[in-house]
PDB file of C-alpha atoms and ligand atoms in Angstrom:
ATOM      1  CA  UNK A   1       0.000   0.000   0.000  1.00 43.00           C
ATOM      2  CA  UNK A   2       2.826   2.320   0.955  1.00 43.00           C
ATOM      3  CA  UNK A   3       4.545   1.635  -2.401  1.00 43.00           C
ATOM      4  CA  UNK A   4       1.363   2.498  -4.300  1.00 45.00           C
ATOM      5  CA  UNK A   5       1.001   5.748  -2.364  1.00 45.00           C
ATOM      6  CA  UNK A   6       4.598   6.748  -3.115  1.00 46.00           C
ATOM      7  CA  UNK A   7       4.130   5.893  -6.775  1.00 46.00           C
ATOM      8  CA  UNK A   8       1.015   8.064  -6.951  1.00 48.00           C
ATOM      9  CA  UNK A   9       2.811  10.959  -5.266  1.00 48.00           C
ATOM     10  CA  UNK A  10       5.601  10.672  -7.836  1.00 48.00           C
ATOM     11  CA  UNK A  11       3.191  10.375 -10.742  1.00 46.00           C
ATOM     12  CA  UNK A  12       1.427  13.574  -9.675  1.00 52.00           C
ATOM     13  CA  UNK A  13       4.708  15.421  -9.781  1.00 51.00           C
ATOM     14  CA  UNK A  14       4.799  15.919 -13.510  1.00 48.00           C
ATOM     15  CA  UNK A  15       4.493  19.678 -13.397  1.00 70.00           C
ATOM     16  CA  UNK A  16       7.316  22.037 -14.242  1.00 83.00           C
ATOM     17  CA  UNK A  17      10.092  19.995 -12.676  1.00 80.00           C
ATOM     18  CA  UNK A  18      11.536  17.129 -14.730  1.00 76.00           C
ATOM     19  CA  UNK A  19      12.390  14.386 -12.222  1.00 64.00           C
ATOM     20  CA  UNK A  20      16.076  13.943 -11.497  1.00 60.00           C
ATOM     21  CA  UNK A  21      17.122  16.806 -13.760  1.00 66.00           C
ATOM     22  CA  UNK A  22      19.363  19.532 -12.433  1.00 78.00           C
ATOM     23  CA  UNK A  23      17.901  22.721 -13.704  1.00 94.00           C
ATOM     24  CA  UNK A  24      19.133  26.272 -13.516  1.00 97.00           C
ATOM     25  CA  UNK A  25      16.830  29.041 -12.430  1.00 98.00           C
ATOM     26  CA  UNK A  26      17.904  32.670 -12.832  1.00 98.00           C
ATOM     27  CA  UNK A  27      17.276  34.452  -9.517  1.00 98.00           C
ATOM     28  CA  UNK A  28      15.023  37.510 -10.109  1.00 98.00           C
ATOM     29  CA  UNK A  29      15.683  37.053 -13.821  1.00 98.00           C
ATOM     30  CA  UNK A  30      19.155  37.117 -15.330  1.00 98.00           C
ATOM     31  CA  UNK A  31      19.820  40.535 -13.846  1.00 97.00           C
ATOM     32  CA  UNK A  32      23.398  40.832 -12.652  1.00 96.00           C
ATOM     33  CA  UNK A  33      24.635  41.664 -16.121  1.00 93.00           C
ATOM     34  CA  UNK A  34      25.047  44.847 -18.092  1.00 92.00           C
ATOM     35  CA  UNK A  35      22.388  43.908 -20.661  1.00 91.00           C
ATOM     36  CA  UNK A  36      19.700  44.073 -17.938  1.00 91.00           C
ATOM     37  CA  UNK A  37      21.382  47.175 -16.465  1.00 94.00           C
ATOM     38  CA  UNK A  38      21.590  45.161 -13.246  1.00 96.00           C
ATOM     39  CA  UNK A  39      17.866  45.593 -12.622  1.00 97.00           C
ATOM     40  CA  UNK A  40      16.327  42.615 -10.840  1.00 98.00           C
ATOM     41  CA  UNK A  41      12.788  41.475 -11.616  1.00 98.00           C
ATOM     42  CA  UNK A  42      12.665  43.669 -14.716  1.00 98.00           C
ATOM     43  CA  UNK A  43      11.173  42.627 -18.042  1.00 98.00           C
ATOM     44  CA  UNK A  44      14.726  42.908 -19.423  1.00 97.00           C
ATOM     45  CA  UNK A  45      16.021  40.422 -16.820  1.00 98.00           C
ATOM     46  CA  UNK A  46      13.304  37.904 -17.713  1.00 98.00           C
ATOM     47  CA  UNK A  47      13.976  38.382 -21.437  1.00 98.00           C
ATOM     48  CA  UNK A  48      17.680  37.663 -20.890  1.00 97.00           C
ATOM     49  CA  UNK A  49      16.905  34.486 -18.940  1.00 98.00           C
ATOM     50  CA  UNK A  50      14.728  33.421 -21.877  1.00 98.00           C
ATOM     51  CA  UNK A  51      17.354  34.307 -24.487  1.00 97.00           C
ATOM     52  CA  UNK A  52      19.979  32.319 -22.582  1.00 96.00           C
ATOM     53  CA  UNK A  53      17.587  29.369 -22.445  1.00 96.00           C
ATOM     54  CA  UNK A  54      17.782  28.776 -18.722  1.00 97.00           C
ATOM     55  CA  UNK A  55      15.270  26.259 -17.428  1.00 97.00           C
ATOM     56  CA  UNK A  56      13.557  28.870 -15.229  1.00 98.00           C
ATOM     57  CA  UNK A  57      13.382  32.491 -14.168  1.00 98.00           C
ATOM     58  CA  UNK A  58      12.356  33.385 -10.622  1.00 98.00           C
ATOM     59  CA  UNK A  59      10.515  36.590  -9.655  1.00 98.00           C
ATOM     60  CA  UNK A  60       8.527  38.075  -6.759  1.00 98.00           C
ATOM     61  CA  UNK A  61       5.065  39.594  -6.559  1.00 98.00           C
ATOM     62  CA  UNK A  62       3.232  42.018  -4.251  1.00 98.00           C
ATOM     63  CA  UNK A  63      -0.232  43.534  -4.136  1.00 98.00           C
ATOM     64  CA  UNK A  64      -0.745  47.318  -4.220  1.00 98.00           C
ATOM     65  CA  UNK A  65      -3.401  49.059  -2.100  1.00 98.00           C
ATOM     66  CA  UNK A  66      -5.641  49.181  -5.197  1.00 98.00           C
ATOM     67  CA  UNK A  67      -5.151  45.457  -5.877  1.00 98.00           C
ATOM     68  CA  UNK A  68      -2.694  45.551  -8.767  1.00 98.00           C
ATOM     69  CA  UNK A  69      -0.114  42.755  -8.690  1.00 99.00           C
ATOM     70  CA  UNK A  70       3.371  44.127  -9.295  1.00 98.00           C
ATOM     71  CA  UNK A  71       6.695  42.357  -9.748  1.00 98.00           C
ATOM     72  CA  UNK A  72       9.264  43.542  -7.188  1.00 98.00           C
ATOM     73  CA  UNK A  73      11.538  41.887  -4.665  1.00 98.00           C
ATOM     74  CA  UNK A  74      11.295  44.310  -1.761  1.00 97.00           C
ATOM     75  CA  UNK A  75       7.997  45.236  -0.079  1.00 98.00           C
ATOM     76  CA  UNK A  76       8.738  48.843  -1.021  1.00 97.00           C
ATOM     77  CA  UNK A  77       9.880  50.701  -4.126  1.00 97.00           C
ATOM     78  CA  UNK A  78      12.333  53.524  -3.444  1.00 93.00           C
ATOM     79  CA  UNK A  79      10.968  53.836   0.090  1.00 95.00           C
ATOM     80  CA  UNK A  80       7.274  53.693  -0.902  1.00 96.00           C
ATOM     81  CA  UNK A  81       5.561  50.684   0.762  1.00 98.00           C
ATOM     82  CA  UNK A  82       3.795  48.804  -2.032  1.00 98.00           C
ATOM     83  CA  UNK A  83       0.907  47.574   0.125  1.00 98.00           C
ATOM     84  CA  UNK A  84      -0.152  51.124   1.050  1.00 98.00           C
ATOM     85  CA  UNK A  85       0.505  52.634  -2.370  1.00 98.00           C
ATOM     86  CA  UNK A  86      -1.627  52.793  -5.487  1.00 98.00           C
ATOM     87  CA  UNK A  87      -0.183  51.422  -8.714  1.00 98.00           C
ATOM     88  CA  UNK A  88      -0.316  54.952 -10.213  1.00 98.00           C
ATOM     89  CA  UNK A  89       1.887  56.234  -7.396  1.00 98.00           C
ATOM     90  CA  UNK A  90       4.469  53.481  -8.054  1.00 98.00           C
ATOM     91  CA  UNK A  91       4.622  54.522 -11.700  1.00 98.00           C
ATOM     92  CA  UNK A  92       6.121  57.853 -10.626  1.00 97.00           C
ATOM     93  CA  UNK A  93       9.338  55.951  -9.854  1.00 95.00           C
ATOM     94  CA  UNK A  94      11.420  54.245 -12.524  1.00 96.00           C
ATOM     95  CA  UNK A  95      13.541  51.149 -12.080  1.00 97.00           C
ATOM     96  CA  UNK A  96      17.294  51.495 -12.465  1.00 95.00           C
ATOM     97  CA  UNK A  97      17.163  50.514 -16.129  1.00 96.00           C
ATOM     98  CA  UNK A  98      14.392  52.994 -16.952  1.00 96.00           C
ATOM     99  CA  UNK A  99      11.512  50.489 -16.957  1.00 97.00           C
ATOM    100  CA  UNK A 100       8.365  51.101 -14.930  1.00 98.00           C
ATOM    101  CA  UNK A 101       7.685  48.531 -12.222  1.00 98.00           C
ATOM    102  CA  UNK A 102       6.139  45.601 -14.143  1.00 98.00           C
ATOM    103  CA  UNK A 103       2.641  44.387 -13.407  1.00 98.00           C
ATOM    104  CA  UNK A 104       2.226  40.623 -13.222  1.00 98.00           C
ATOM    105  CA  UNK A 105       0.197  40.815 -16.438  1.00 98.00           C
ATOM    106  CA  UNK A 106       3.107  42.482 -18.251  1.00 98.00           C
ATOM    107  CA  UNK A 107       5.541  39.950 -16.820  1.00 98.00           C
ATOM    108  CA  UNK A 108       3.414  36.986 -17.869  1.00 98.00           C
ATOM    109  CA  UNK A 109       3.022  38.521 -21.324  1.00 98.00           C
ATOM    110  CA  UNK A 110       6.818  38.387 -21.659  1.00 98.00           C
ATOM    111  CA  UNK A 111       6.771  34.907 -20.100  1.00 98.00           C
ATOM    112  CA  UNK A 112       4.572  33.589 -22.918  1.00 98.00           C
ATOM    113  CA  UNK A 113       7.386  34.259 -25.396  1.00 98.00           C
ATOM    114  CA  UNK A 114       9.568  31.265 -24.485  1.00 97.00           C
ATOM    115  CA  UNK A 115       9.524  27.905 -22.704  1.00 97.00           C
ATOM    116  CA  UNK A 116      11.494  29.265 -19.735  1.00 97.00           C
ATOM    117  CA  UNK A 117       9.486  28.231 -16.653  1.00 98.00           C
ATOM    118  CA  UNK A 118       8.112  31.149 -14.633  1.00 98.00           C
ATOM    119  CA  UNK A 119       9.025  30.532 -10.985  1.00 98.00           C
ATOM    120  CA  UNK A 120       6.559  32.783  -9.205  1.00 98.00           C
ATOM    121  CA  UNK A 121       7.331  33.716  -5.604  1.00 98.00           C
ATOM    122  CA  UNK A 122       4.261  34.813  -3.689  1.00 98.00           C
ATOM    123  CA  UNK A 123       5.556  37.275  -1.107  1.00 98.00           C
ATOM    124  CA  UNK A 124       3.824  37.305   2.284  1.00 98.00           C
ATOM    125  CA  UNK A 125       1.711  40.475   2.534  1.00 98.00           C
ATOM    126  CA  UNK A 126       0.859  42.507   5.650  1.00 96.00           C
ATOM    127  CA  UNK A 127      -1.922  40.066   6.583  1.00 98.00           C
ATOM    128  CA  UNK A 128      -2.510  36.414   5.729  1.00 98.00           C
ATOM    129  CA  UNK A 129      -5.821  37.423   4.151  1.00 98.00           C
ATOM    130  CA  UNK A 130      -3.991  39.713   1.707  1.00 98.00           C
ATOM    131  CA  UNK A 131      -1.411  36.987   0.994  1.00 98.00           C
ATOM    132  CA  UNK A 132      -4.193  34.586   0.033  1.00 98.00           C
ATOM    133  CA  UNK A 133      -5.918  37.303  -2.007  1.00 98.00           C
ATOM    134  CA  UNK A 134      -2.623  37.807  -3.854  1.00 98.00           C
ATOM    135  CA  UNK A 135      -2.280  34.039  -4.378  1.00 98.00           C
ATOM    136  CA  UNK A 136      -5.729  33.712  -5.868  1.00 98.00           C
ATOM    137  CA  UNK A 137      -5.282  36.858  -8.012  1.00 98.00           C
ATOM    138  CA  UNK A 138      -2.019  35.433  -9.432  1.00 98.00           C
ATOM    139  CA  UNK A 139      -3.952  32.407 -10.691  1.00 98.00           C
ATOM    140  CA  UNK A 140      -6.517  34.667 -12.369  1.00 98.00           C
ATOM    141  CA  UNK A 141      -3.734  36.633 -14.078  1.00 98.00           C
ATOM    142  CA  UNK A 142      -2.094  33.425 -15.335  1.00 98.00           C
ATOM    143  CA  UNK A 143      -5.476  32.221 -16.633  1.00 98.00           C
ATOM    144  CA  UNK A 144      -5.982  35.463 -18.582  1.00 98.00           C
ATOM    145  CA  UNK A 145      -2.786  34.704 -20.520  1.00 98.00           C
ATOM    146  CA  UNK A 146      -3.480  30.992 -20.876  1.00 98.00           C
ATOM    147  CA  UNK A 147      -0.442  30.365 -18.679  1.00 98.00           C
ATOM    148  CA  UNK A 148      -2.085  28.576 -15.743  1.00 98.00           C
ATOM    149  CA  UNK A 149      -0.252  25.482 -16.882  1.00 98.00           C
ATOM    150  CA  UNK A 150       1.870  23.240 -14.631  1.00 98.00           C
ATOM    151  CA  UNK A 151       4.493  22.936 -17.358  1.00 97.00           C
ATOM    152  CA  UNK A 152       4.897  26.709 -17.711  1.00 98.00           C
ATOM    153  CA  UNK A 153       4.710  27.997 -14.167  1.00 98.00           C
ATOM    154  CA  UNK A 154       5.500  26.850 -10.640  1.00 98.00           C
ATOM    155  CA  UNK A 155       5.036  28.497  -7.235  1.00 98.00           C
ATOM    156  CA  UNK A 156       7.282  29.188  -4.277  1.00 98.00           C
ATOM    157  CA  UNK A 157       6.515  31.017  -1.035  1.00 98.00           C
ATOM    158  CA  UNK A 158       7.660  31.710   2.515  1.00 98.00           C
ATOM    159  CA  UNK A 159       3.945  31.792   3.374  1.00 98.00           C
ATOM    160  CA  UNK A 160       2.909  28.320   4.500  1.00 98.00           C
ATOM    161  CA  UNK A 161      -0.721  29.403   4.101  1.00 98.00           C
ATOM    162  CA  UNK A 162      -0.128  30.271   0.419  1.00 98.00           C
ATOM    163  CA  UNK A 163       1.556  26.899  -0.189  1.00 98.00           C
ATOM    164  CA  UNK A 164      -1.328  25.097   1.540  1.00 98.00           C
ATOM    165  CA  UNK A 165      -3.835  27.058  -0.577  1.00 98.00           C
ATOM    166  CA  UNK A 166      -2.082  25.969  -3.777  1.00 98.00           C
ATOM    167  CA  UNK A 167      -1.819  22.364  -2.523  1.00 98.00           C
ATOM    168  CA  UNK A 168      -5.586  22.380  -1.996  1.00 98.00           C
ATOM    169  CA  UNK A 169      -6.719  24.280  -5.100  1.00 98.00           C
ATOM    170  CA  UNK A 170      -4.036  23.398  -7.675  1.00 98.00           C
ATOM    171  CA  UNK A 171      -2.353  20.151  -6.544  1.00 98.00           C
ATOM    172  CA  UNK A 172      -0.992  19.429 -10.033  1.00 98.00           C
ATOM    173  CA  UNK A 173       1.386  22.421  -9.851  1.00 98.00           C
ATOM    174  CA  UNK A 174       4.917  22.327  -8.450  1.00 98.00           C
ATOM    175  CA  UNK A 175       4.518  24.178  -5.159  1.00 98.00           C
ATOM    176  CA  UNK A 176       7.549  24.665  -2.958  1.00 98.00           C
ATOM    177  CA  UNK A 177       7.845  26.012   0.568  1.00 98.00           C
ATOM    178  CA  UNK A 178      10.849  28.326   1.063  1.00 98.00           C
ATOM    179  CA  UNK A 179      11.575  28.731   4.759  1.00 97.00           C
ATOM    180  CA  UNK A 180      13.799  25.736   5.475  1.00 97.00           C
ATOM    181  CA  UNK A 181      12.345  25.330   8.971  1.00 96.00           C
ATOM    182  CA  UNK A 182      10.360  22.143   8.335  1.00 98.00           C
ATOM    183  CA  UNK A 183      11.496  18.659   7.375  1.00 98.00           C
ATOM    184  CA  UNK A 184      10.163  17.108   4.145  1.00 98.00           C
ATOM    185  CA  UNK A 185       7.746  14.774   5.941  1.00 98.00           C
ATOM    186  CA  UNK A 186       6.053  17.683   7.746  1.00 98.00           C
ATOM    187  CA  UNK A 187       5.690  19.690   4.528  1.00 98.00           C
ATOM    188  CA  UNK A 188       4.443  16.646   2.627  1.00 98.00           C
ATOM    189  CA  UNK A 189       1.838  15.926   5.313  1.00 98.00           C
ATOM    190  CA  UNK A 190       0.318  19.349   4.523  1.00 98.00           C
ATOM    191  CA  UNK A 191      -0.094  18.353   0.866  1.00 98.00           C
ATOM    192  CA  UNK A 192       2.703  20.668  -0.325  1.00 98.00           C
ATOM    193  CA  UNK A 193       4.717  18.850  -3.003  1.00 98.00           C
ATOM    194  CA  UNK A 194       8.122  20.545  -2.863  1.00 98.00           C
ATOM    195  CA  UNK A 195      10.745  22.427  -0.912  1.00 98.00           C
ATOM    196  CA  UNK A 196      13.039  25.236  -2.059  1.00 98.00           C
ATOM    197  CA  UNK A 197      15.422  25.895   0.813  1.00 98.00           C
ATOM    198  CA  UNK A 198      18.485  28.084   1.312  1.00 98.00           C
ATOM    199  CA  UNK A 199      21.600  25.985   0.734  1.00 98.00           C
ATOM    200  CA  UNK A 200      22.594  26.201   4.402  1.00 98.00           C
ATOM    201  CA  UNK A 201      19.556  24.014   5.214  1.00 98.00           C
ATOM    202  CA  UNK A 202      21.089  21.262   3.062  1.00 98.00           C
ATOM    203  CA  UNK A 203      24.450  21.532   4.818  1.00 98.00           C
ATOM    204  CA  UNK A 204      22.570  21.035   8.091  1.00 98.00           C
ATOM    205  CA  UNK A 205      20.299  18.319   6.714  1.00 98.00           C
ATOM    206  CA  UNK A 206      21.903  16.654   3.683  1.00 98.00           C
ATOM    207  CA  UNK A 207      19.453  13.747   3.987  1.00 98.00           C
ATOM    208  CA  UNK A 208      16.452  16.018   3.315  1.00 98.00           C
ATOM    209  CA  UNK A 209      16.980  15.838  -0.454  1.00 98.00           C
ATOM    210  CA  UNK A 210      16.692  12.058  -0.528  1.00 98.00           C
ATOM    211  CA  UNK A 211      13.883  12.014   2.046  1.00 98.00           C
ATOM    212  CA  UNK A 212      11.884  14.539  -0.020  1.00 98.00           C
ATOM    213  CA  UNK A 213      12.479  12.618  -3.237  1.00 98.00           C
ATOM    214  CA  UNK A 214      11.250   9.408  -1.587  1.00 98.00           C
ATOM    215  CA  UNK A 215       7.977  11.208  -0.946  1.00 98.00           C
ATOM    216  CA  UNK A 216       7.759  12.304  -4.600  1.00 98.00           C
ATOM    217  CA  UNK A 217       8.560  15.928  -3.720  1.00 98.00           C
ATOM    218  CA  UNK A 218      10.677  18.273  -5.833  1.00 97.00           C
ATOM    219  CA  UNK A 219      13.715  19.915  -4.240  1.00 98.00           C
ATOM    220  CA  UNK A 220      15.148  23.271  -5.268  1.00 98.00           C
ATOM    221  CA  UNK A 221      17.802  25.297  -3.505  1.00 98.00           C
ATOM    222  CA  UNK A 222      18.516  29.049  -3.213  1.00 98.00           C
ATOM    223  CA  UNK A 223      20.605  31.174  -3.660  1.00 97.00           C
ATOM    224  CA  UNK A 224      23.655  29.338  -4.862  1.00 97.00           C
ATOM    225  CA  UNK A 225      26.310  31.658  -6.282  1.00 98.00           C
ATOM    226  CA  UNK A 226      29.607  29.988  -5.435  1.00 97.00           C
ATOM    227  CA  UNK A 227      31.087  27.060  -7.334  1.00 97.00           C
ATOM    228  CA  UNK A 228      31.841  25.019  -4.220  1.00 98.00           C
ATOM    229  CA  UNK A 229      28.199  25.169  -3.107  1.00 98.00           C
ATOM    230  CA  UNK A 230      27.000  24.479  -6.654  1.00 97.00           C
ATOM    231  CA  UNK A 231      29.041  21.252  -6.648  1.00 97.00           C
ATOM    232  CA  UNK A 232      27.766  20.323  -3.166  1.00 97.00           C
ATOM    233  CA  UNK A 233      24.063  20.645  -4.018  1.00 97.00           C
ATOM    234  CA  UNK A 234      24.574  19.112  -7.456  1.00 96.00           C
ATOM    235  CA  UNK A 235      26.056  16.030  -5.808  1.00 96.00           C
ATOM    236  CA  UNK A 236      23.177  15.869  -3.319  1.00 97.00           C
ATOM    237  CA  UNK A 237      20.891  15.544  -6.354  1.00 96.00           C
ATOM    238  CA  UNK A 238      18.688  18.637  -6.011  1.00 97.00           C
ATOM    239  CA  UNK A 239      16.306  19.195  -8.918  1.00 96.00           C
ATOM    240  CA  UNK A 240      17.124  22.857  -9.501  1.00 97.00           C
ATOM    241  CA  UNK A 241      19.304  25.630  -8.205  1.00 97.00           C
ATOM    242  CA  UNK A 242      18.363  29.276  -8.099  1.00 98.00           C
ATOM    243  CA  UNK A 243      21.355  31.463  -8.743  1.00 98.00           C
ATOM    244  CA  UNK A 244      22.550  34.956  -9.568  1.00 98.00           C
ATOM    245  CA  UNK A 245      25.290  33.353 -11.675  1.00 97.00           C
ATOM    246  CA  UNK A 246      23.416  31.111 -14.067  1.00 97.00           C
ATOM    247  CA  UNK A 247      26.222  30.990 -16.651  1.00 96.00           C
ATOM    248  CA  UNK A 248      28.655  29.691 -14.006  1.00 96.00           C
ATOM    249  CA  UNK A 249      25.996  27.235 -12.827  1.00 96.00           C
ATOM    250  CA  UNK A 250      25.556  25.953 -16.360  1.00 94.00           C
ATOM    251  CA  UNK A 251      29.201  24.956 -16.439  1.00 93.00           C
ATOM    252  CA  UNK A 252      29.131  23.298 -12.979  1.00 94.00           C
ATOM    253  CA  UNK A 253      25.720  21.626 -13.038  1.00 88.00           C
ATOM    254  CA  UNK A 254      26.317  19.871 -16.341  1.00 84.00           C
ATOM    255  CA  UNK A 255      29.178  17.851 -14.814  1.00 79.00           C
ATOM    256  CA  UNK A 256      28.566  14.759 -12.734  1.00 67.00           C
ATOM    257  CA  UNK A 257      30.285  13.861  -9.436  1.00 59.00           C
TER     258      UNK A 257
HETATM  259 MG1  LIG B 301      12.371  35.636  -4.724  1.00 90.00          MG
END
């Protein structure tokens, strides 16, 4: 019975994460380069990740006070808190490379232009209610662009509530919890089908990769920028690394032990 259950868990994990593959995800787009004018989470950074044919491109979303989803890492833009600001107010500030802060709709529109998987990080908002509103609104935005597809998008979040919501509503999607404070069995028991932990968690708990895989979960790791750590997590058999140095990672991850 146990074997059947494990098989079913594995079979469900078809989504965006090819089993056993070691994929490279550009952290906040491929942004630490002159072509993107070093502007994270910009349309230019996503476009560069696509042009370089990385497996995935990670980005972060927040909800404005007037319920527009914007792509930004920090909860504020040039000192303006996003959750108390209107979208129009945010447009008064430009990103470093001259772009306006992208809406999720604009970001997805760019995302439709290649097979690069959109790794969407749902940022915890000021209340859990707003975080879940953001989660649900992200799904609506993806639907509008015909991108609510487990092969084209996957979800990550520090909000356990957001991960549980996705596990309940969209169990076919790769859905990874980010905090690193729970073992794979605990996360799996909540119905969440993946973990994406900081690499330090895998130095502390190297057995978590294998334990998660036994449960049919996907395992990603962030943010891996040094070659030594790239080799370490590669040899542990993680499914994907998120990195600010995806070209270096390409060289390291393609080699075996
Ligand atoms: Mg992020």
